[in-house]
JSON list of C-alpha atoms in Angstrom, two decimals:
[
{"chain": "I", "resi": 1, "resn": "SER", "atom": "CA", "xyz": [6.24, 51.96, -4.41]},
{"chain": "I", "resi": 2, "resn": "GLN", "atom": "CA", "xyz": [8.83, 49.21, -4.54]},
{"chain": "I", "resi": 3, "resn": "LYS", "atom": "CA", "xyz": [9.93, 48.03, -7.94]},
{"chain": "I", "resi": 4, "resn": "ILE", "atom": "CA", "xyz": [12.60, 45.93, -9.58]},
{"chain": "I", "resi": 5, "resn": "GLU", "atom": "CA", "xyz": [12.96, 46.33, -13.32]},
{"chain": "I", "resi": 6, "resn": "GLN", "atom": "CA", "xyz": [14.87, 44.53, -16.02]},
{"chain": "I", "resi": 7, "resn": "ASN", "atom": "CA", "xyz": [14.88, 45.22, -19.73]},
{"chain": "I", "resi": 8, "resn": "SER", "atom": "CA", "xyz": [11.50, 43.88, -20.79]},
{"chain": "I", "resi": 9, "resn": "GLU", "atom": "CA", "xyz": [12.55, 43.71, -24.43]},
{"chain": "I", "resi": 10, "resn": "ALA", "atom": "CA", "xyz": [14.67, 40.80, -25.56]},
{"chain": "I", "resi": 11, "resn": "LEU", "atom": "CA", "xyz": [18.32, 41.49, -26.21]},
{"chain": "I", "resi": 12, "resn": "ASN", "atom": "CA", "xyz": [19.71, 40.26, -29.51]},
{"chain": "I", "resi": 13, "resn": "ILE", "atom": "CA", "xyz": [23.45, 40.28, -30.05]},
{"chain": "I", "resi": 14, "resn": "GLN", "atom": "CA", "xyz": [26.02, 38.75, -32.32]},
{"chain": "I", "resi": 15, "resn": "GLU", "atom": "CA", "xyz": [28.28, 35.94, -31.16]},
{"chain": "I", "resi": 16, "resn": "GLY", "atom": "CA", "xyz": [31.53, 37.24, -29.72]},
{"chain": "I", "resi": 17, "resn": "LYS", "atom": "CA", "xyz": [30.09, 40.57, -28.55]},
{"chain": "I", "resi": 18, "resn": "THR", "atom": "CA", "xyz": [29.52, 41.60, -24.96]},
{"chain": "I", "resi": 19, "resn": "ALA", "atom": "CA", "xyz": [25.96, 41.37, -23.67]},
{"chain": "I", "resi": 20, "resn": "THR", "atom": "CA", "xyz": [24.99, 43.90, -21.00]},
{"chain": "I", "resi": 21, "resn": "LEU", "atom": "CA", "xyz": [21.82, 43.42, -18.99]},
{"chain": "I", "resi": 22, "resn": "THR", "atom": "CA", "xyz": [20.39, 45.96, -16.58]},
{"chain": "I", "resi": 23, "resn": "CYS", "atom": "CA", "xyz": [18.59, 45.61, -13.27]},
{"chain": "I", "resi": 24, "resn": "ASN", "atom": "CA", "xyz": [17.16, 48.74, -11.64]},
{"chain": "I", "resi": 25, "resn": "TYR", "atom": "CA", "xyz": [15.28, 48.93, -8.37]},
{"chain": "I", "resi": 26, "resn": "THR", "atom": "CA", "xyz": [13.49, 51.52, -6.24]},
{"chain": "I", "resi": 27, "resn": "ASN", "atom": "CA", "xyz": [12.66, 51.68, -2.56]},
{"chain": "I", "resi": 28, "resn": "TYR", "atom": "CA", "xyz": [14.55, 48.54, -1.62]},
{"chain": "I", "resi": 29, "resn": "SER", "atom": "CA", "xyz": [17.68, 48.26, 0.51]},
{"chain": "I", "resi": 30, "resn": "PRO", "atom": "CA", "xyz": [19.15, 44.92, -0.50]},
{"chain": "I", "resi": 31, "resn": "ALA", "atom": "CA", "xyz": [21.87, 43.13, 1.43]},
{"chain": "I", "resi": 32, "resn": "TYR", "atom": "CA", "xyz": [22.74, 41.15, -1.71]},
{"chain": "I", "resi": 33, "resn": "LEU", "atom": "CA", "xyz": [21.95, 41.13, -5.38]},
{"chain": "I", "resi": 34, "resn": "GLN", "atom": "CA", "xyz": [22.06, 37.93, -7.38]},
{"chain": "I", "resi": 35, "resn": "TRP", "atom": "CA", "xyz": [21.90, 36.95, -11.04]},
{"chain": "I", "resi": 36, "resn": "TYR", "atom": "CA", "xyz": [20.40, 33.71, -12.30]},
{"chain": "I", "resi": 37, "resn": "ARG", "atom": "CA", "xyz": [20.04, 32.04, -15.67]},
{"chain": "I", "resi": 38, "resn": "GLN", "atom": "CA", "xyz": [16.81, 30.29, -16.62]},
{"chain": "I", "resi": 39, "resn": "ASP", "atom": "CA", "xyz": [16.22, 28.06, -19.62]},
{"chain": "I", "resi": 40, "resn": "PRO", "atom": "CA", "xyz": [12.67, 27.35, -20.82]},
{"chain": "I", "resi": 41, "resn": "GLY", "atom": "CA", "xyz": [10.80, 24.95, -18.53]},
{"chain": "I", "resi": 42, "resn": "ARG", "atom": "CA", "xyz": [13.65, 24.68, -16.04]},
{"chain": "I", "resi": 43, "resn": "GLY", "atom": "CA", "xyz": [14.52, 26.11, -12.66]},
{"chain": "I", "resi": 44, "resn": "PRO", "atom": "CA", "xyz": [16.81, 29.13, -12.36]},
{"chain": "I", "resi": 45, "resn": "VAL", "atom": "CA", "xyz": [20.52, 28.45, -12.01]},
{"chain": "I", "resi": 46, "resn": "PHE", "atom": "CA", "xyz": [22.68, 30.67, -9.81]},
{"chain": "I", "resi": 47, "resn": "LEU", "atom": "CA", "xyz": [25.41, 32.67, -11.55]},
{"chain": "I", "resi": 48, "resn": "LEU", "atom": "CA", "xyz": [26.77, 35.45, -9.33]},
{"chain": "I", "resi": 49, "resn": "LEU", "atom": "CA", "xyz": [26.08, 37.13, -6.01]},
{"chain": "I", "resi": 50, "resn": "ILE", "atom": "CA", "xyz": [27.31, 40.59, -5.04]},
{"chain": "I", "resi": 51, "resn": "ARG", "atom": "CA", "xyz": [27.01, 42.17, -1.61]},
{"chain": "I", "resi": 52, "resn": "GLU", "atom": "CA", "xyz": [25.92, 45.75, -0.92]},
{"chain": "I", "resi": 53, "resn": "ASN", "atom": "CA", "xyz": [29.48, 46.78, -0.01]},
{"chain": "I", "resi": 54, "resn": "GLU", "atom": "CA", "xyz": [30.99, 45.33, -3.20]},
{"chain": "I", "resi": 55, "resn": "LYS", "atom": "CA", "xyz": [31.25, 47.19, -6.49]},
{"chain": "I", "resi": 56, "resn": "GLU", "atom": "CA", "xyz": [32.14, 44.42, -8.90]},
{"chain": "I", "resi": 57, "resn": "LYS", "atom": "CA", "xyz": [32.37, 40.63, -9.10]},
{"chain": "I", "resi": 58, "resn": "ARG", "atom": "CA", "xyz": [33.74, 38.45, -11.87]},
{"chain": "I", "resi": 59, "resn": "LYS", "atom": "CA", "xyz": [33.48, 34.80, -12.75]},
{"chain": "I", "resi": 60, "resn": "GLU", "atom": "CA", "xyz": [35.01, 33.57, -16.00]},
{"chain": "I", "resi": 61, "resn": "ARG", "atom": "CA", "xyz": [33.18, 35.49, -18.79]},
{"chain": "I", "resi": 62, "resn": "LEU", "atom": "CA", "xyz": [30.66, 37.01, -16.39]},
{"chain": "I", "resi": 63, "resn": "LYS", "atom": "CA", "xyz": [30.90, 40.33, -14.59]},
{"chain": "I", "resi": 64, "resn": "VAL", "atom": "CA", "xyz": [28.38, 42.04, -12.36]},
{"chain": "I", "resi": 65, "resn": "THR", "atom": "CA", "xyz": [28.49, 45.57, -10.98]},
{"chain": "I", "resi": 66, "resn": "PHE", "atom": "CA", "xyz": [26.38, 46.95, -8.17]},
{"chain": "I", "resi": 67, "resn": "ASP", "atom": "CA", "xyz": [25.78, 50.64, -7.57]},
{"chain": "I", "resi": 68, "resn": "THR", "atom": "CA", "xyz": [23.65, 51.18, -4.45]},
{"chain": "I", "resi": 69, "resn": "THR", "atom": "CA", "xyz": [23.55, 54.94, -5.07]},
{"chain": "I", "resi": 70, "resn": "LEU", "atom": "CA", "xyz": [22.08, 54.54, -8.54]},
{"chain": "I", "resi": 71, "resn": "LYS", "atom": "CA", "xyz": [20.15, 51.46, -7.36]},
{"chain": "I", "resi": 72, "resn": "GLN", "atom": "CA", "xyz": [21.37, 49.56, -10.36]},
{"chain": "I", "resi": 73, "resn": "SER", "atom": "CA", "xyz": [23.22, 46.39, -11.27]},
{"chain": "I", "resi": 74, "resn": "LEU", "atom": "CA", "xyz": [24.77, 45.64, -14.65]},
{"chain": "I", "resi": 75, "resn": "PHE", "atom": "CA", "xyz": [25.44, 42.07, -15.76]},
{"chain": "I", "resi": 76, "resn": "HIS", "atom": "CA", "xyz": [27.95, 41.51, -18.55]},
{"chain": "I", "resi": 77, "resn": "ILE", "atom": "CA", "xyz": [28.68, 38.40, -20.58]},
{"chain": "I", "resi": 78, "resn": "THR", "atom": "CA", "xyz": [31.85, 38.84, -22.62]},
{"chain": "I", "resi": 79, "resn": "ALA", "atom": "CA", "xyz": [32.64, 36.86, -25.76]},
{"chain": "I", "resi": 80, "resn": "SER", "atom": "CA", "xyz": [29.03, 35.72, -25.89]},
{"chain": "I", "resi": 81, "resn": "GLN", "atom": "CA", "xyz": [28.11, 32.38, -27.44]},
{"chain": "I", "resi": 82, "resn": "PRO", "atom": "CA", "xyz": [24.83, 30.97, -28.77]},
{"chain": "I", "resi": 83, "resn": "ALA", "atom": "CA", "xyz": [24.79, 28.71, -25.68]},
{"chain": "I", "resi": 84, "resn": "ASP", "atom": "CA", "xyz": [24.39, 31.86, -23.56]},
{"chain": "I", "resi": 85, "resn": "SER", "atom": "CA", "xyz": [20.91, 32.36, -25.01]},
{"chain": "I", "resi": 86, "resn": "ALA", "atom": "CA", "xyz": [18.51, 32.20, -22.06]},
{"chain": "I", "resi": 87, "resn": "THR", "atom": "CA", "xyz": [16.50, 34.39, -19.71]},
{"chain": "I", "resi": 88, "resn": "TYR", "atom": "CA", "xyz": [18.54, 36.16, -17.05]},
{"chain": "I", "resi": 89, "resn": "LEU", "atom": "CA", "xyz": [16.96, 37.09, -13.75]},
{"chain": "I", "resi": 90, "resn": "CYS", "atom": "CA", "xyz": [18.17, 39.50, -11.14]},
{"chain": "I", "resi": 91, "resn": "ALA", "atom": "CA", "xyz": [17.12, 39.07, -7.52]},
{"chain": "I", "resi": 92, "resn": "LEU", "atom": "CA", "xyz": [17.33, 41.32, -4.49]},
{"chain": "I", "resi": 93, "resn": "ASP", "atom": "CA", "xyz": [17.86, 39.74, -1.08]},
{"chain": "I", "resi": 94, "resn": "MET", "atom": "CA", "xyz": [16.70, 41.77, 1.87]},
{"chain": "I", "resi": 95, "resn": "ILE", "atom": "CA", "xyz": [16.61, 41.42, 5.60]},
{"chain": "I", "resi": 96, "resn": "SER", "atom": "CA", "xyz": [12.98, 41.68, 6.70]},
{"chain": "I", "resi": 97, "resn": "THR", "atom": "CA", "xyz": [11.04, 41.34, 9.91]},
{"chain": "I", "resi": 98, "resn": "GLY", "atom": "CA", "xyz": [11.38, 37.71, 10.91]},
{"chain": "I", "resi": 99, "resn": "GLY", "atom": "CA", "xyz": [13.96, 36.76, 8.34]},
{"chain": "I", "resi": 100, "resn": "PHE", "atom": "CA", "xyz": [15.08, 37.28, 4.82]},
{"chain": "I", "resi": 101, "resn": "LYS", "atom": "CA", "xyz": [13.18, 37.92, 1.60]},
{"chain": "I", "resi": 102, "resn": "THR", "atom": "CA", "xyz": [14.05, 37.55, -2.07]},
{"chain": "I", "resi": 103, "resn": "ILE", "atom": "CA", "xyz": [12.45, 39.62, -4.82]},
{"chain": "I", "resi": 104, "resn": "PHE", "atom": "CA", "xyz": [13.03, 38.65, -8.46]},
{"chain": "I", "resi": 105, "resn": "GLY", "atom": "CA", "xyz": [12.84, 40.78, -11.54]},
{"chain": "I", "resi": 106, "resn": "ALA", "atom": "CA", "xyz": [10.78, 39.52, -14.48]},
{"chain": "I", "resi": 107, "resn": "GLY", "atom": "CA", "xyz": [13.94, 38.69, -16.44]},
{"chain": "I", "resi": 108, "resn": "THR", "atom": "CA", "xyz": [15.53, 39.64, -19.75]},
{"chain": "I", "resi": 109, "resn": "ARG", "atom": "CA", "xyz": [15.66, 37.23, -22.66]},
{"chain": "I", "resi": 110, "resn": "LEU", "atom": "CA", "xyz": [19.02, 37.12, -24.38]},
{"chain": "I", "resi": 111, "resn": "PHE", "atom": "CA", "xyz": [19.49, 35.75, -27.89]},
{"chain": "I", "resi": 112, "resn": "VAL", "atom": "CA", "xyz": [23.04, 35.27, -29.16]},
{"chain": "I", "resi": 113, "resn": "LYS", "atom": "CA", "xyz": [23.19, 34.81, -32.91]},
{"chain": "I", "resi": 114, "resn": "ALA", "atom": "CA", "xyz": [25.97, 32.75, -34.49]},
{"chain": "K", "resi": 1, "resn": "GLU", "atom": "CA", "xyz": [24.24, 14.29, -6.41]},
{"chain": "K", "resi": 2, "resn": "ALA", "atom": "CA", "xyz": [23.36, 17.53, -4.63]},
{"chain": "K", "resi": 3, "resn": "GLN", "atom": "CA", "xyz": [19.86, 18.49, -5.64]},
{"chain": "K", "resi": 4, "resn": "VAL", "atom": "CA", "xyz": [16.42, 19.83, -4.84]},
{"chain": "K", "resi": 5, "resn": "THR", "atom": "CA", "xyz": [13.59, 17.52, -5.83]},
{"chain": "K", "resi": 6, "resn": "GLN", "atom": "CA", "xyz": [9.93, 18.33, -6.22]},
{"chain": "K", "resi": 7, "resn": "ASN", "atom": "CA", "xyz": [6.93, 16.07, -6.65]},
{"chain": "K", "resi": 8, "resn": "PRO", "atom": "CA", "xyz": [4.79, 15.87, -8.60]},
{"chain": "K", "resi": 9, "resn": "ARG", "atom": "CA", "xyz": [6.29, 17.57, -11.64]},
{"chain": "K", "resi": 10, "resn": "TYR", "atom": "CA", "xyz": [2.89, 17.99, -13.28]},
{"chain": "K", "resi": 11, "resn": "LEU", "atom": "CA", "xyz": [-0.53, 18.10, -11.66]},
{"chain": "K", "resi": 12, "resn": "ILE", "atom": "CA", "xyz": [-4.01, 18.82, -12.96]},
{"chain": "K", "resi": 13, "resn": "THR", "atom": "CA", "xyz": [-6.65, 19.12, -10.26]},
{"chain": "K", "resi": 14, "resn": "VAL", "atom": "CA", "xyz": [-10.07, 20.61, -9.62]},
{"chain": "K", "resi": 15, "resn": "THR", "atom": "CA", "xyz": [-11.09, 23.59, -7.55]},
{"chain": "K", "resi": 16, "resn": "GLY", "atom": "CA", "xyz": [-11.25, 22.87, -3.84]},
{"chain": "K", "resi": 17, "resn": "LYS", "atom": "CA", "xyz": [-9.40, 19.56, -3.77]},
{"chain": "K", "resi": 18, "resn": "LYS", "atom": "CA", "xyz": [-6.57, 19.80, -1.25]},
{"chain": "K", "resi": 19, "resn": "LEU", "atom": "CA", "xyz": [-3.11, 19.04, -2.56]},
{"chain": "K", "resi": 20, "resn": "THR", "atom": "CA", "xyz": [0.50, 18.97, -1.39]},
{"chain": "K", "resi": 21, "resn": "VAL", "atom": "CA", "xyz": [3.61, 19.57, -3.44]},
{"chain": "K", "resi": 22, "resn": "THR", "atom": "CA", "xyz": [6.65, 18.06, -1.80]},
{"chain": "K", "resi": 23, "resn": "CYS", "atom": "CA", "xyz": [10.14, 19.55, -1.80]},
{"chain": "K", "resi": 24, "resn": "SER", "atom": "CA", "xyz": [13.27, 17.88, -0.54]},
{"chain": "K", "resi": 25, "resn": "GLN", "atom": "CA", "xyz": [16.94, 18.86, -0.55]},
{"chain": "K", "resi": 26, "resn": "ASN", "atom": "CA", "xyz": [20.00, 16.76, 0.26]},
{"chain": "K", "resi": 27, "resn": "MET", "atom": "CA", "xyz": [22.49, 19.57, 0.84]},
{"chain": "K", "resi": 28, "resn": "ASN", "atom": "CA", "xyz": [21.76, 20.19, 4.53]},
{"chain": "K", "resi": 29, "resn": "HIS", "atom": "CA", "xyz": [20.66, 23.76, 3.74]},
{"chain": "K", "resi": 30, "resn": "GLU", "atom": "CA", "xyz": [19.01, 25.79, 6.45]},
{"chain": "K", "resi": 31, "resn": "TYR", "atom": "CA", "xyz": [17.04, 28.10, 4.15]},
{"chain": "K", "resi": 32, "resn": "MET", "atom": "CA", "xyz": [14.23, 26.93, 1.88]},
{"chain": "K", "resi": 33, "resn": "SER", "atom": "CA", "xyz": [11.67, 28.84, -0.14]},
{"chain": "K", "resi": 34, "resn": "TRP", "atom": "CA", "xyz": [8.71, 28.44, -2.47]},
{"chain": "K", "resi": 35, "resn": "TYR", "atom": "CA", "xyz": [8.08, 30.58, -5.54]},
{"chain": "K", "resi": 36, "resn": "ARG", "atom": "CA", "xyz": [5.48, 30.74, -8.23]},
{"chain": "K", "resi": 37, "resn": "GLN", "atom": "CA", "xyz": [6.27, 31.90, -11.74]},
{"chain": "K", "resi": 38, "resn": "ASP", "atom": "CA", "xyz": [3.68, 33.40, -14.06]},
{"chain": "K", "resi": 39, "resn": "PRO", "atom": "CA", "xyz": [4.23, 34.90, -17.53]},
{"chain": "K", "resi": 40, "resn": "GLY", "atom": "CA", "xyz": [5.24, 38.54, -17.35]},
{"chain": "K", "resi": 41, "resn": "LEU", "atom": "CA", "xyz": [5.36, 38.53, -13.55]},
{"chain": "K", "resi": 42, "resn": "GLY", "atom": "CA", "xyz": [8.55, 36.65, -12.89]},
{"chain": "K", "resi": 43, "resn": "LEU", "atom": "CA", "xyz": [9.20, 34.62, -9.77]},
{"chain": "K", "resi": 44, "resn": "ARG", "atom": "CA", "xyz": [7.21, 35.63, -6.71]},
{"chain": "K", "resi": 45, "resn": "GLN", "atom": "CA", "xyz": [8.03, 34.32, -3.28]},
{"chain": "K", "resi": 46, "resn": "ILE", "atom": "CA", "xyz": [5.21, 32.49, -1.49]},
{"chain": "K", "resi": 47, "resn": "TYR", "atom": "CA", "xyz": [6.79, 31.37, 1.79]},
{"chain": "K", "resi": 48, "resn": "TYR", "atom": "CA", "xyz": [10.27, 30.84, 3.10]},
{"chain": "K", "resi": 49, "resn": "SER", "atom": "CA", "xyz": [11.87, 29.08, 6.02]},
{"chain": "K", "resi": 50, "resn": "MET", "atom": "CA", "xyz": [15.07, 30.11, 7.76]},
{"chain": "K", "resi": 51, "resn": "ASN", "atom": "CA", "xyz": [15.33, 26.77, 9.58]},
{"chain": "K", "resi": 52, "resn": "VAL", "atom": "CA", "xyz": [13.29, 23.94, 11.11]},
{"chain": "K", "resi": 53, "resn": "GLU", "atom": "CA", "xyz": [10.01, 25.22, 12.59]},
{"chain": "K", "resi": 54, "resn": "VAL", "atom": "CA", "xyz": [10.76, 28.77, 11.37]},
{"chain": "K", "resi": 55, "resn": "THR", "atom": "CA", "xyz": [8.63, 29.95, 8.45]},
{"chain": "K", "resi": 56, "resn": "ASP", "atom": "CA", "xyz": [7.47, 33.33, 7.20]},
{"chain": "K", "resi": 57, "resn": "LYS", "atom": "CA", "xyz": [5.33, 34.79, 4.47]},
{"chain": "K", "resi": 58, "resn": "GLY", "atom": "CA", "xyz": [6.72, 36.01, 1.19]},
{"chain": "K", "resi": 59, "resn": "ASP", "atom": "CA", "xyz": [4.93, 38.36, -1.17]},
{"chain": "K", "resi": 60, "resn": "VAL", "atom": "CA", "xyz": [2.05, 36.11, -2.22]},
{"chain": "K", "resi": 61, "resn": "PRO", "atom": "CA", "xyz": [1.16, 33.74, 0.67]},
{"chain": "K", "resi": 62, "resn": "GLU", "atom": "CA", "xyz": [-2.64, 33.82, 0.35]},
{"chain": "K", "resi": 63, "resn": "GLY", "atom": "CA", "xyz": [-4.11, 30.40, -0.27]},
{"chain": "K", "resi": 64, "resn": "TYR", "atom": "CA", "xyz": [-0.94, 28.51, 0.65]},
{"chain": "K", "resi": 65, "resn": "LYS", "atom": "CA", "xyz": [0.46, 26.83, 3.74]},
{"chain": "K", "resi": 66, "resn": "VAL", "atom": "CA", "xyz": [3.86, 25.40, 4.50]},
{"chain": "K", "resi": 67, "resn": "SER", "atom": "CA", "xyz": [5.55, 23.45, 7.25]},
{"chain": "K", "resi": 68, "resn": "ARG", "atom": "CA", "xyz": [9.17, 22.74, 8.10]},
{"chain": "K", "resi": 69, "resn": "LYS", "atom": "CA", "xyz": [9.33, 19.82, 10.50]},
{"chain": "K", "resi": 70, "resn": "GLU", "atom": "CA", "xyz": [12.61, 18.47, 9.14]},
{"chain": "K", "resi": 71, "resn": "LYS", "atom": "CA", "xyz": [15.54, 20.30, 7.67]},
{"chain": "K", "resi": 72, "resn": "ARG", "atom": "CA", "xyz": [15.41, 18.54, 4.31]},
{"chain": "K", "resi": 73, "resn": "ASN", "atom": "CA", "xyz": [11.68, 18.84, 3.57]},
{"chain": "K", "resi": 74, "resn": "PHE", "atom": "CA", "xyz": [9.49, 21.86, 2.91]},
{"chain": "K", "resi": 75, "resn": "PRO", "atom": "CA", "xyz": [6.06, 20.90, 1.54]},
{"chain": "K", "resi": 76, "resn": "LEU", "atom": "CA", "xyz": [3.68, 23.41, 0.00]},
{"chain": "K", "resi": 77, "resn": "ILE", "atom": "CA", "xyz": [0.01, 22.85, 0.81]},
{"chain": "K", "resi": 78, "resn": "LEU", "atom": "CA", "xyz": [-2.96, 24.22, -1.08]},
{"chain": "K", "resi": 79, "resn": "GLU", "atom": "CA", "xyz": [-5.97, 23.61, 1.19]},
{"chain": "K", "resi": 80, "resn": "SER", "atom": "CA", "xyz": [-8.57, 24.68, -1.35]},
{"chain": "K", "resi": 81, "resn": "PRO", "atom": "CA", "xyz": [-6.97, 25.33, -4.74]},
{"chain": "K", "resi": 82, "resn": "SER", "atom": "CA", "xyz": [-8.52, 27.86, -7.10]},
{"chain": "K", "resi": 83, "resn": "PRO", "atom": "CA", "xyz": [-7.90, 28.51, -10.81]},
{"chain": "K", "resi": 84, "resn": "ASN", "atom": "CA", "xyz": [-5.79, 31.59, -10.01]},
{"chain": "K", "resi": 85, "resn": "GLN", "atom": "CA", "xyz": [-3.25, 29.26, -8.41]},
{"chain": "K", "resi": 86, "resn": "THR", "atom": "CA", "xyz": [-2.55, 27.69, -11.79]},
{"chain": "K", "resi": 87, "resn": "SER", "atom": "CA", "xyz": [1.15, 28.35, -12.16]},
{"chain": "K", "resi": 88, "resn": "LEU", "atom": "CA", "xyz": [4.67, 26.96, -12.31]},
{"chain": "K", "resi": 89, "resn": "TYR", "atom": "CA", "xyz": [6.01, 26.40, -8.80]},
{"chain": "K", "resi": 90, "resn": "PHE", "atom": "CA", "xyz": [9.64, 26.25, -7.77]},
{"chain": "K", "resi": 91, "resn": "CYS", "atom": "CA", "xyz": [11.20, 25.19, -4.51]},
{"chain": "K", "resi": 92, "resn": "ALA", "atom": "CA", "xyz": [14.67, 26.43, -3.63]},
{"chain": "K", "resi": 93, "resn": "SER", "atom": "CA", "xyz": [17.21, 25.94, -0.87]},
{"chain": "K", "resi": 94, "resn": "SER", "atom": "CA", "xyz": [20.25, 27.88, 0.23]},
{"chain": "K", "resi": 95, "resn": "PRO", "atom": "CA", "xyz": [23.13, 27.53, 2.64]},
{"chain": "K", "resi": 96, "resn": "THR", "atom": "CA", "xyz": [23.55, 30.29, 5.20]},
{"chain": "K", "resi": 97, "resn": "TRP", "atom": "CA", "xyz": [26.74, 32.32, 5.30]},
{"chain": "K", "resi": 98, "resn": "ASP", "atom": "CA", "xyz": [28.88, 33.92, 7.98]},
{"chain": "K", "resi": 99, "resn": "SER", "atom": "CA", "xyz": [26.17, 36.43, 8.84]},
{"chain": "K", "resi": 100, "resn": "LEU", "atom": "CA", "xyz": [23.62, 33.62, 8.98]},
{"chain": "K", "resi": 101, "resn": "LEU", "atom": "CA", "xyz": [21.92, 35.01, 5.90]},
{"chain": "K", "resi": 102, "resn": "PRO", "atom": "CA", "xyz": [21.09, 32.81, 2.93]},
{"chain": "K", "resi": 103, "resn": "GLY", "atom": "CA", "xyz": [23.28, 33.00, -0.14]},
{"chain": "K", "resi": 104, "resn": "GLU", "atom": "CA", "xyz": [22.88, 31.51, -3.58]},
{"chain": "K", "resi": 105, "resn": "GLN", "atom": "CA", "xyz": [19.69, 29.52, -4.10]},
{"chain": "K", "resi": 106, "resn": "TYR", "atom": "CA", "xyz": [19.46, 26.08, -5.65]},
{"chain": "K", "resi": 107, "resn": "PHE", "atom": "CA", "xyz": [16.20, 25.50, -7.44]},
{"chain": "K", "resi": 108, "resn": "GLY", "atom": "CA", "xyz": [14.18, 22.38, -8.03]},
{"chain": "K", "resi": 109, "resn": "PRO", "atom": "CA", "xyz": [12.92, 21.41, -11.50]},
{"chain": "K", "resi": 110, "resn": "GLY", "atom": "CA", "xyz": [9.49, 22.94, -10.99]},
{"chain": "K", "resi": 111, "resn": "THR", "atom": "CA", "xyz": [5.91, 21.71, -10.62]},
{"chain": "K", "resi": 112, "resn": "ARG", "atom": "CA", "xyz": [3.39, 22.75, -13.22]},
{"chain": "K", "resi": 113, "resn": "LEU", "atom": "CA", "xyz": [-0.02, 22.98, -11.55]},
{"chain": "K", "resi": 114, "resn": "THR", "atom": "CA", "xyz": [-3.30, 23.43, -13.36]},
{"chain": "K", "resi": 115, "resn": "VAL", "atom": "CA", "xyz": [-6.48, 24.02, -11.35]},
{"chain": "K", "resi": 116, "resn": "THR", "atom": "CA", "xyz": [-9.72, 23.71, -13.32]}
]
């Protein structure tokens, strides 16, 4: 069956440390993988997109890796801050019959303690 | 300001009473999509549209209809709402890239729907 999994447990880290979030999937062949941030009661906000032929992408303190052999993406936030506390969602984008589909993971809650 | 707007933001209705949730974007995006978000299940795609008059089902289309008559608008229609459609709904839009595939999605603020 097709599945996309993120750490279901919340991740608690100390300010200044690197947070690493995992996204694993099975039986999908994504063209892209994206990461979003979601704060309570608000819509997701786009962070990074990585294509199937890319291994790594960076943006300021954020880094995402994409391993299509392992079917896994890692999302890193370096020098984390309390303001980084939120739920982080990964999403797979796939070409499908008739168009393009997006499948989201359930998200991982991150708490950064000062 | 570039944005996706949804209306209403909150709605309480009764079983069987037809309703429409509007979605509009001012970024001239080709791609638009509707999602519902339920605790523990994450965001699930209901319908999407690659462009005007082009729509397709997502993972959970049952009980919903959409239309895309103009590029900026993508309303979600519940012909006969039921309590299991109580959820938080998000509309999103995306530009298309060089391969004509959508890229990053811009989400609206959400519509919290309760069906009693």
